[in-house]
CSV table of C-alpha atoms in Angstrom, one decimal:
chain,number,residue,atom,x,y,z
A,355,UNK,CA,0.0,0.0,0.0
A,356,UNK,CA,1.4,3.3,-0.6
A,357,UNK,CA,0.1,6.5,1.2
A,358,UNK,CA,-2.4,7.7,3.3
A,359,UNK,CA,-4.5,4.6,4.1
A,360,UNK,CA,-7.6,6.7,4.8
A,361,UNK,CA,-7.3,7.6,0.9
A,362,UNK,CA,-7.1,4.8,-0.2
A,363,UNK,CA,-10.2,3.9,1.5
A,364,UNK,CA,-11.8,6.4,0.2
A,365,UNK,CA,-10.8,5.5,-3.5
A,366,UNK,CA,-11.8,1.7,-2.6
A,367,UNK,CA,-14.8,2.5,-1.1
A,368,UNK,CA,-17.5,1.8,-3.7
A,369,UNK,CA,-16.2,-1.7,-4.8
A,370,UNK,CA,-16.1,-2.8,-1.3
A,371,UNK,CA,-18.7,-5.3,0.0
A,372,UNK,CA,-21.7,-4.6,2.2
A,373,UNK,CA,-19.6,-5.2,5.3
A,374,UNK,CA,-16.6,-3.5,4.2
A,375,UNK,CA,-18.5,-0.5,3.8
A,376,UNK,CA,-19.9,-1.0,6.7
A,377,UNK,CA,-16.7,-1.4,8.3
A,378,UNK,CA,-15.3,1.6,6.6
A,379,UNK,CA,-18.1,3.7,7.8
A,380,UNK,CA,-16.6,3.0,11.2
A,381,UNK,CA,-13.3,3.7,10.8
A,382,UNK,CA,-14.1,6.7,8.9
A,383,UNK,CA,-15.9,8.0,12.4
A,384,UNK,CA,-13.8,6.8,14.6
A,385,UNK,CA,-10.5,7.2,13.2
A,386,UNK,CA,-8.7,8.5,16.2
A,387,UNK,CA,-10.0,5.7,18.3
A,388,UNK,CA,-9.7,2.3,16.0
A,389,UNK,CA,-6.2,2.7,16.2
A,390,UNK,CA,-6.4,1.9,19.4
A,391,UNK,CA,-8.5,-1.2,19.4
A,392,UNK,CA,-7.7,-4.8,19.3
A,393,UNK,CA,-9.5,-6.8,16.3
A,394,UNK,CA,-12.1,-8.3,18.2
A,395,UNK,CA,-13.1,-5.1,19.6
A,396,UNK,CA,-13.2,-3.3,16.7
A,397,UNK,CA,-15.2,-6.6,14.8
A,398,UNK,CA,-17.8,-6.1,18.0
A,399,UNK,CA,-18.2,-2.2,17.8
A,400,UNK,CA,-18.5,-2.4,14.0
A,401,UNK,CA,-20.9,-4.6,13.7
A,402,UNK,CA,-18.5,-6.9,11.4
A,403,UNK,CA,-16.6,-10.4,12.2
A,404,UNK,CA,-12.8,-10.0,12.4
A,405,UNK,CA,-12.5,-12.8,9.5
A,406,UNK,CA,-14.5,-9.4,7.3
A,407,UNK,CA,-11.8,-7.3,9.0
A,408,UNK,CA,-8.7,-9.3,8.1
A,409,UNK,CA,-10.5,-9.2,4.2
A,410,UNK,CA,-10.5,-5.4,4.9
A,411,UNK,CA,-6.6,-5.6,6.0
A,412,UNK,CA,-5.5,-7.7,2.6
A,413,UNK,CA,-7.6,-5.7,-0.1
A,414,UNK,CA,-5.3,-2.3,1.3
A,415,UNK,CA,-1.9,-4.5,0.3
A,416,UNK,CA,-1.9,-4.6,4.3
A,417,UNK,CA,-0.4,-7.9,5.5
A,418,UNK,CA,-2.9,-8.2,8.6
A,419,UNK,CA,-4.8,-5.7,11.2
A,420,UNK,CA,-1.6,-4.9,13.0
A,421,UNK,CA,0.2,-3.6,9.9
A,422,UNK,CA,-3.4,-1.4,9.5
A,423,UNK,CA,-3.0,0.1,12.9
A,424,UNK,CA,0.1,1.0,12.2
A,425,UNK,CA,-1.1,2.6,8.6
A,426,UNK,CA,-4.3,4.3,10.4
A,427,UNK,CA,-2.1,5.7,13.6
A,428,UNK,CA,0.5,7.2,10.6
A,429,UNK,CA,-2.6,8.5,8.6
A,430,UNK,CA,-3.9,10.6,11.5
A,431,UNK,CA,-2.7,13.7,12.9
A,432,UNK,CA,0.7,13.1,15.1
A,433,UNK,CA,3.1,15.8,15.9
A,434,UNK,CA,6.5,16.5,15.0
A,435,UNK,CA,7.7,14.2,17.3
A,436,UNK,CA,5.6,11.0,16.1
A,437,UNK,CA,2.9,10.9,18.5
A,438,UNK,CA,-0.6,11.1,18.4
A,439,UNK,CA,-2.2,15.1,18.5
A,440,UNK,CA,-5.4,14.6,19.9
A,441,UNK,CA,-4.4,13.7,23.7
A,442,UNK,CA,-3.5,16.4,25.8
A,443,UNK,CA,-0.6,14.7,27.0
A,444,UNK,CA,1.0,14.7,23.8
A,445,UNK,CA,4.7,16.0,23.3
A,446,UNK,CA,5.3,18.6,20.9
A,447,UNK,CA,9.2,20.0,20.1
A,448,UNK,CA,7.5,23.2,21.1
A,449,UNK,CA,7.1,22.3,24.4
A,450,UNK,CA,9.6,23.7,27.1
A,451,UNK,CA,11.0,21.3,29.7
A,452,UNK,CA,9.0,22.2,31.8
A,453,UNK,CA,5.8,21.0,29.8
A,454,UNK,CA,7.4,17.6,28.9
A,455,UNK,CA,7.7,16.4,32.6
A,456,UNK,CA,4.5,17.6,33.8
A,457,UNK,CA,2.8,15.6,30.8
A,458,UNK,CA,4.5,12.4,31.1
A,459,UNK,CA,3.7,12.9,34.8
A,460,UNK,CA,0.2,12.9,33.9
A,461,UNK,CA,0.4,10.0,31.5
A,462,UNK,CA,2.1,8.1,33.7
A,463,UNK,CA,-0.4,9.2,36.9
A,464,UNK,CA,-3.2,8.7,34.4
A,465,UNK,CA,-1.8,5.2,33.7
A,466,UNK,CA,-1.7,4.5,37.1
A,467,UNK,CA,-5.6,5.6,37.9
A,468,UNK,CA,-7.1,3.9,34.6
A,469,UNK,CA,-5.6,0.3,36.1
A,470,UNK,CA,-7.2,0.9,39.9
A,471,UNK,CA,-10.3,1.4,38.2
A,472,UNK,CA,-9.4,-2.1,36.2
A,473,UNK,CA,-8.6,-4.0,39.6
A,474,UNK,CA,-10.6,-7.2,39.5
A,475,UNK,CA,-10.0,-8.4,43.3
A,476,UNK,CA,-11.4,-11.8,42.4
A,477,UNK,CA,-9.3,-12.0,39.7
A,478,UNK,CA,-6.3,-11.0,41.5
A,479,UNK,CA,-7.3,-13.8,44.2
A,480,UNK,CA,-7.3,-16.6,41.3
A,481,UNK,CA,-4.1,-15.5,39.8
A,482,UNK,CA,-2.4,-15.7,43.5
A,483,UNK,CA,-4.0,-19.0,44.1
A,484,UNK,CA,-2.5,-19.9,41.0
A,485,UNK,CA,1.3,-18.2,42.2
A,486,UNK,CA,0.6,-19.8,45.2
A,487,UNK,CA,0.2,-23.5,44.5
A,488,UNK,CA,2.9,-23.8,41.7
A,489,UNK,CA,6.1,-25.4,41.5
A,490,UNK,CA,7.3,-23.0,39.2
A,491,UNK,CA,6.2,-19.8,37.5
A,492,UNK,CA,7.2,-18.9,34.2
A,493,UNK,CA,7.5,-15.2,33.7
A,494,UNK,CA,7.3,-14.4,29.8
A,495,UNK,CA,6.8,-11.6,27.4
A,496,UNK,CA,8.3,-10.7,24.0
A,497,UNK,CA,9.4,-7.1,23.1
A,498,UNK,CA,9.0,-4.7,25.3
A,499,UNK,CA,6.7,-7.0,27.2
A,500,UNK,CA,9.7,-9.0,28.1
A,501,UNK,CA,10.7,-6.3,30.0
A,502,UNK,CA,7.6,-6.2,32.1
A,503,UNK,CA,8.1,-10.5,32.5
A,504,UNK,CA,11.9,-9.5,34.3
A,505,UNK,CA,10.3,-7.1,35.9
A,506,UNK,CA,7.9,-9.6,37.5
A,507,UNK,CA,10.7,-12.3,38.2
A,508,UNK,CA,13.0,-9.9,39.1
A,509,UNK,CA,10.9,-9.0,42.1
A,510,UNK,CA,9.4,-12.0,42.8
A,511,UNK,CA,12.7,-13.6,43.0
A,512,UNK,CA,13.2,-11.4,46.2
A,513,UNK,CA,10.6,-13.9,47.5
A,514,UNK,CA,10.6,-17.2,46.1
A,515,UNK,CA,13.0,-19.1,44.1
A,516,UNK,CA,10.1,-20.9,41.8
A,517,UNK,CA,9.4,-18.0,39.4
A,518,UNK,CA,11.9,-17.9,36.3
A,519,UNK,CA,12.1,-15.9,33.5
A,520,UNK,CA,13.6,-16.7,29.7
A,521,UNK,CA,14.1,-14.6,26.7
A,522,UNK,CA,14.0,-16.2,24.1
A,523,UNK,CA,11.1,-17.4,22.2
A,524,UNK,CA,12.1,-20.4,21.0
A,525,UNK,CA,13.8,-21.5,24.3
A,526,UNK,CA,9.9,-20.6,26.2
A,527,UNK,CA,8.4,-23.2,23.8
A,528,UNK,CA,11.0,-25.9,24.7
A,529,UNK,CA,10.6,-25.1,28.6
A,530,UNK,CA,7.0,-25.0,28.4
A,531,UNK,CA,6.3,-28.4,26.1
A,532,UNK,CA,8.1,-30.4,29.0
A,533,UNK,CA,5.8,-28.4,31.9
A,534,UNK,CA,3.2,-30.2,33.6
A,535,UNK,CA,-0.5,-28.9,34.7
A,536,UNK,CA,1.5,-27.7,38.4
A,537,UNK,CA,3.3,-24.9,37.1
A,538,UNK,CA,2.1,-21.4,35.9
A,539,UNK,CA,2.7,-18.9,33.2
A,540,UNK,CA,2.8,-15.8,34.2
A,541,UNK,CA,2.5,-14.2,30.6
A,542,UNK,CA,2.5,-9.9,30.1
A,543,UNK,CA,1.7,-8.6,26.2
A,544,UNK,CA,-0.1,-5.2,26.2
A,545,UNK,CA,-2.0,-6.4,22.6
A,546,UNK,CA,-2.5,-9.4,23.6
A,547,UNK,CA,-2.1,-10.4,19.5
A,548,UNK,CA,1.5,-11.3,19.0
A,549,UNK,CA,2.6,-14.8,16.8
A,550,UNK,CA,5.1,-15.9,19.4
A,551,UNK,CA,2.6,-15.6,22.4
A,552,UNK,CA,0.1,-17.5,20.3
A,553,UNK,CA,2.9,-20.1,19.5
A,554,UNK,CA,3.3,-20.1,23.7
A,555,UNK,CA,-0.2,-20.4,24.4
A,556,UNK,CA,-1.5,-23.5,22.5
A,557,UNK,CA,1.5,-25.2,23.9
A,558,UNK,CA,0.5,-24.6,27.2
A,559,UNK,CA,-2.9,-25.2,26.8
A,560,UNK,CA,-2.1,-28.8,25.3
A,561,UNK,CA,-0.1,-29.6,28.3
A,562,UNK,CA,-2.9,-28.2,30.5
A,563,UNK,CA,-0.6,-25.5,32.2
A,564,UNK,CA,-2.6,-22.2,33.9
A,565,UNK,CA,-2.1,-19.1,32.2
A,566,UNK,CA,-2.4,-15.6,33.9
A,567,UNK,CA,-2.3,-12.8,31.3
A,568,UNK,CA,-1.6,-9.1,32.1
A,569,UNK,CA,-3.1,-7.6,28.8
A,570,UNK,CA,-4.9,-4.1,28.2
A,571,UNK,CA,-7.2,-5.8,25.8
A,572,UNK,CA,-10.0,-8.2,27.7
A,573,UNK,CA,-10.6,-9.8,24.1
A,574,UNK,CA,-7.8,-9.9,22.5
A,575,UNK,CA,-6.6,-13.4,20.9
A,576,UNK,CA,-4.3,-14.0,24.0
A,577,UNK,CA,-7.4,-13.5,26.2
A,578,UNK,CA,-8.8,-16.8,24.9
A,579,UNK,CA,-6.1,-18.6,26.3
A,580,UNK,CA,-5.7,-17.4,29.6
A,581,UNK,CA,-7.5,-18.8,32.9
A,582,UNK,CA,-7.2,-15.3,35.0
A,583,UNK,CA,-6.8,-11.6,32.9
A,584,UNK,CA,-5.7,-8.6,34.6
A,585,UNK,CA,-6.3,-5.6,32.6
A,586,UNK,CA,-3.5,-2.7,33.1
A,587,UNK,CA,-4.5,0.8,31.6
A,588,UNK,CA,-3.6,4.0,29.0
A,589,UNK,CA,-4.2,3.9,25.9
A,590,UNK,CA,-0.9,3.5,23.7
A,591,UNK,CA,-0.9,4.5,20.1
A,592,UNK,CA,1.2,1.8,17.8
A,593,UNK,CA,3.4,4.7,17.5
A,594,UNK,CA,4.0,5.1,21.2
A,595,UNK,CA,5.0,1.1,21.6
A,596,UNK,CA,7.1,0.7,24.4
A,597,UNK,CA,5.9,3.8,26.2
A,598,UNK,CA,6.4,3.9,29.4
A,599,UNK,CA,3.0,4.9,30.8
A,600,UNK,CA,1.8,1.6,29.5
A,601,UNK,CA,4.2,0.3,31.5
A,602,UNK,CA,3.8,1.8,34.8
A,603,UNK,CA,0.4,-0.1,34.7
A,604,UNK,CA,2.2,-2.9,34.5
A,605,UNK,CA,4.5,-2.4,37.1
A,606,UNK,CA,1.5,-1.3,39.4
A,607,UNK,CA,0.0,-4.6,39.0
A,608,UNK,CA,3.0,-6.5,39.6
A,609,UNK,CA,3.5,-5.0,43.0
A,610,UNK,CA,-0.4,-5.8,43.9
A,611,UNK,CA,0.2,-9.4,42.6
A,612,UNK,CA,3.2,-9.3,44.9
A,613,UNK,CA,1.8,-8.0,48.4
A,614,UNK,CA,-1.0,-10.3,47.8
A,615,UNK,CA,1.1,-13.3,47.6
A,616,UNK,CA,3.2,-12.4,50.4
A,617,UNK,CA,0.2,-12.1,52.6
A,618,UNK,CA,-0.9,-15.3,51.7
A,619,UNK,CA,2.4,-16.9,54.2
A,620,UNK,CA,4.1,-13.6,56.1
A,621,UNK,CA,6.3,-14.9,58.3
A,622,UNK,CA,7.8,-17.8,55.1
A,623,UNK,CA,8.2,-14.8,52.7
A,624,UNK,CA,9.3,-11.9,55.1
A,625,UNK,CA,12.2,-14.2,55.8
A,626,UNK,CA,13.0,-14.9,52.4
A,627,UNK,CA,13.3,-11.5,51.4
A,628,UNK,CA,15.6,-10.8,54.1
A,629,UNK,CA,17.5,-13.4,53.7
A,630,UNK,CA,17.5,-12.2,50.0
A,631,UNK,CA,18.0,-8.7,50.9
A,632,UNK,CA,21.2,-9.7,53.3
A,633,UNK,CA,23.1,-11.5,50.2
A,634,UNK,CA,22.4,-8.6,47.9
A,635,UNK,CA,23.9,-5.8,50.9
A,636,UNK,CA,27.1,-8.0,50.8
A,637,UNK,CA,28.0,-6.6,47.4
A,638,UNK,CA,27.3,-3.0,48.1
A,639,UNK,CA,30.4,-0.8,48.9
């Protein structure tokens, strides 16, 4: 496809079927927000299935919905910077210092109040049972949701020597086909639509292994897989991936997964973290 993908809607538009129009219709209102949906989302506001929607995708030269995202976020009004326009905490080059950290202060404090307001407390009770009882938790992500999976071992590992985390995709698979229905994936992808965590998923789910997904899309494809979801908030444009206020949500729920599982045994895991926290002091000058 070459440029603006809302033109070459536009010059599609009347050969389109009834539901691509239909679909178009949609995107044509809502152009700001669609970028910002996952496909099943957008397949239930539209009033279309996301098999119409992945038609949509091919018929631009488009290789799926994520590469349309992408198109769409591009096609709509960004600043000189690459980010989207229409949010007030968008960063400008015209902004002064000054401006910048107060915005991503309030992106990042925005992040924080739109997952409180996400907080499932039952959920969070299954996913802890689910900590709780295995032999091992596997901490995974891809991309910049592998950072979020560390994240999660790194500080669970101040607690409990059964979570692990590993990198690489291919290495996840081979750890996860020889897992048994006792141990727990612990499994963070803001979309929730990536091929590797797909690859992950029906792996686990052969070999009956929980999954606990920390996702800001409740039905994305990764959310038919998982036996516990925890939503985390902000909105991230496809041109903002890797933000940190997405992040921060992250993060947030990591520490609430945390306290919770401490409480569960106080006295077991207050001694392990001091026991953890008297190895690390050794090594500080």
């Amino acid at each position: 496809m070459n440029g603006n993908i809302l033109e070459c809607i536009t010059e599609q538009y009347h050969s389109l079927t009834r539901s691509g129009k239909k679909l178009a219709d949609f995107i044509f209102a809502n152009t700001s927000t669609t970028q910002y949906l996952s496909i099943s989302t957008l397949a239930e506001q539209s009033g279309v299935s996301e098999a119409s929607i992945t038609r949509f995708c091919h018929g631009l030269g488009l290789s799926g919905y994520n590469d349309f995202k992408l198109a769409l976020a591009k096609a709509d009004y960004v600043t000189d910077l690459g980010d989207p326009s229409h949010s007030p905490e968008t960063i400008t080059s015209e902004d002064s210092l000054n401006n910048i950290f107060h915005k991503l202060h309030a992106s990042n404090i925005l992040s924080l109040n739109e997952t409180l307001e996400l907080i499932d407390e039952r959920n969070v009770e299954k996913a802890v049972d689910l900590l709780s009882e295995a032999d091992r938790v596997f901490c995974f992500g891809q991309g910049g949701s592998m950072v979020m999976a560390m994240e999660a071992w790194a500080r669970f590992s101040t607690a409990s020597s059964r979570f692990i985390h590993i990198e690489d995709s291919h290495m996840q698979a081979m750890n996860i086909a020889l897992a048994t229905s006792k141990d727990v994936i612990l499994f963070f992808s803001y979309s929730g639509s990536t091929k590797d965590m797909e690859d992950i998923m029906n792996i686990a789910k052969k070999q009956g292994i929980p999954i606990i997904l920390i996702t800001h899309f409740s039905k994305s494809r990764a959310a038919e897989f998982a036996d516990v979801i925890l939503l985390c908030g902000y909105n991230e444009s496809p041109l903002q991936s890797g933000s940190v206020a997405a992040k921060v949500g992250q993060l947030f729920l990591i520490e609430c997964l945390f306290y919770v599982f401490c409480k569960r045994n106080p006295e077991l895991f207050a001694a392990a973290r001091s026991a953890t926290a008297e190895a690390i002091a050794r090594k500080l000058l």
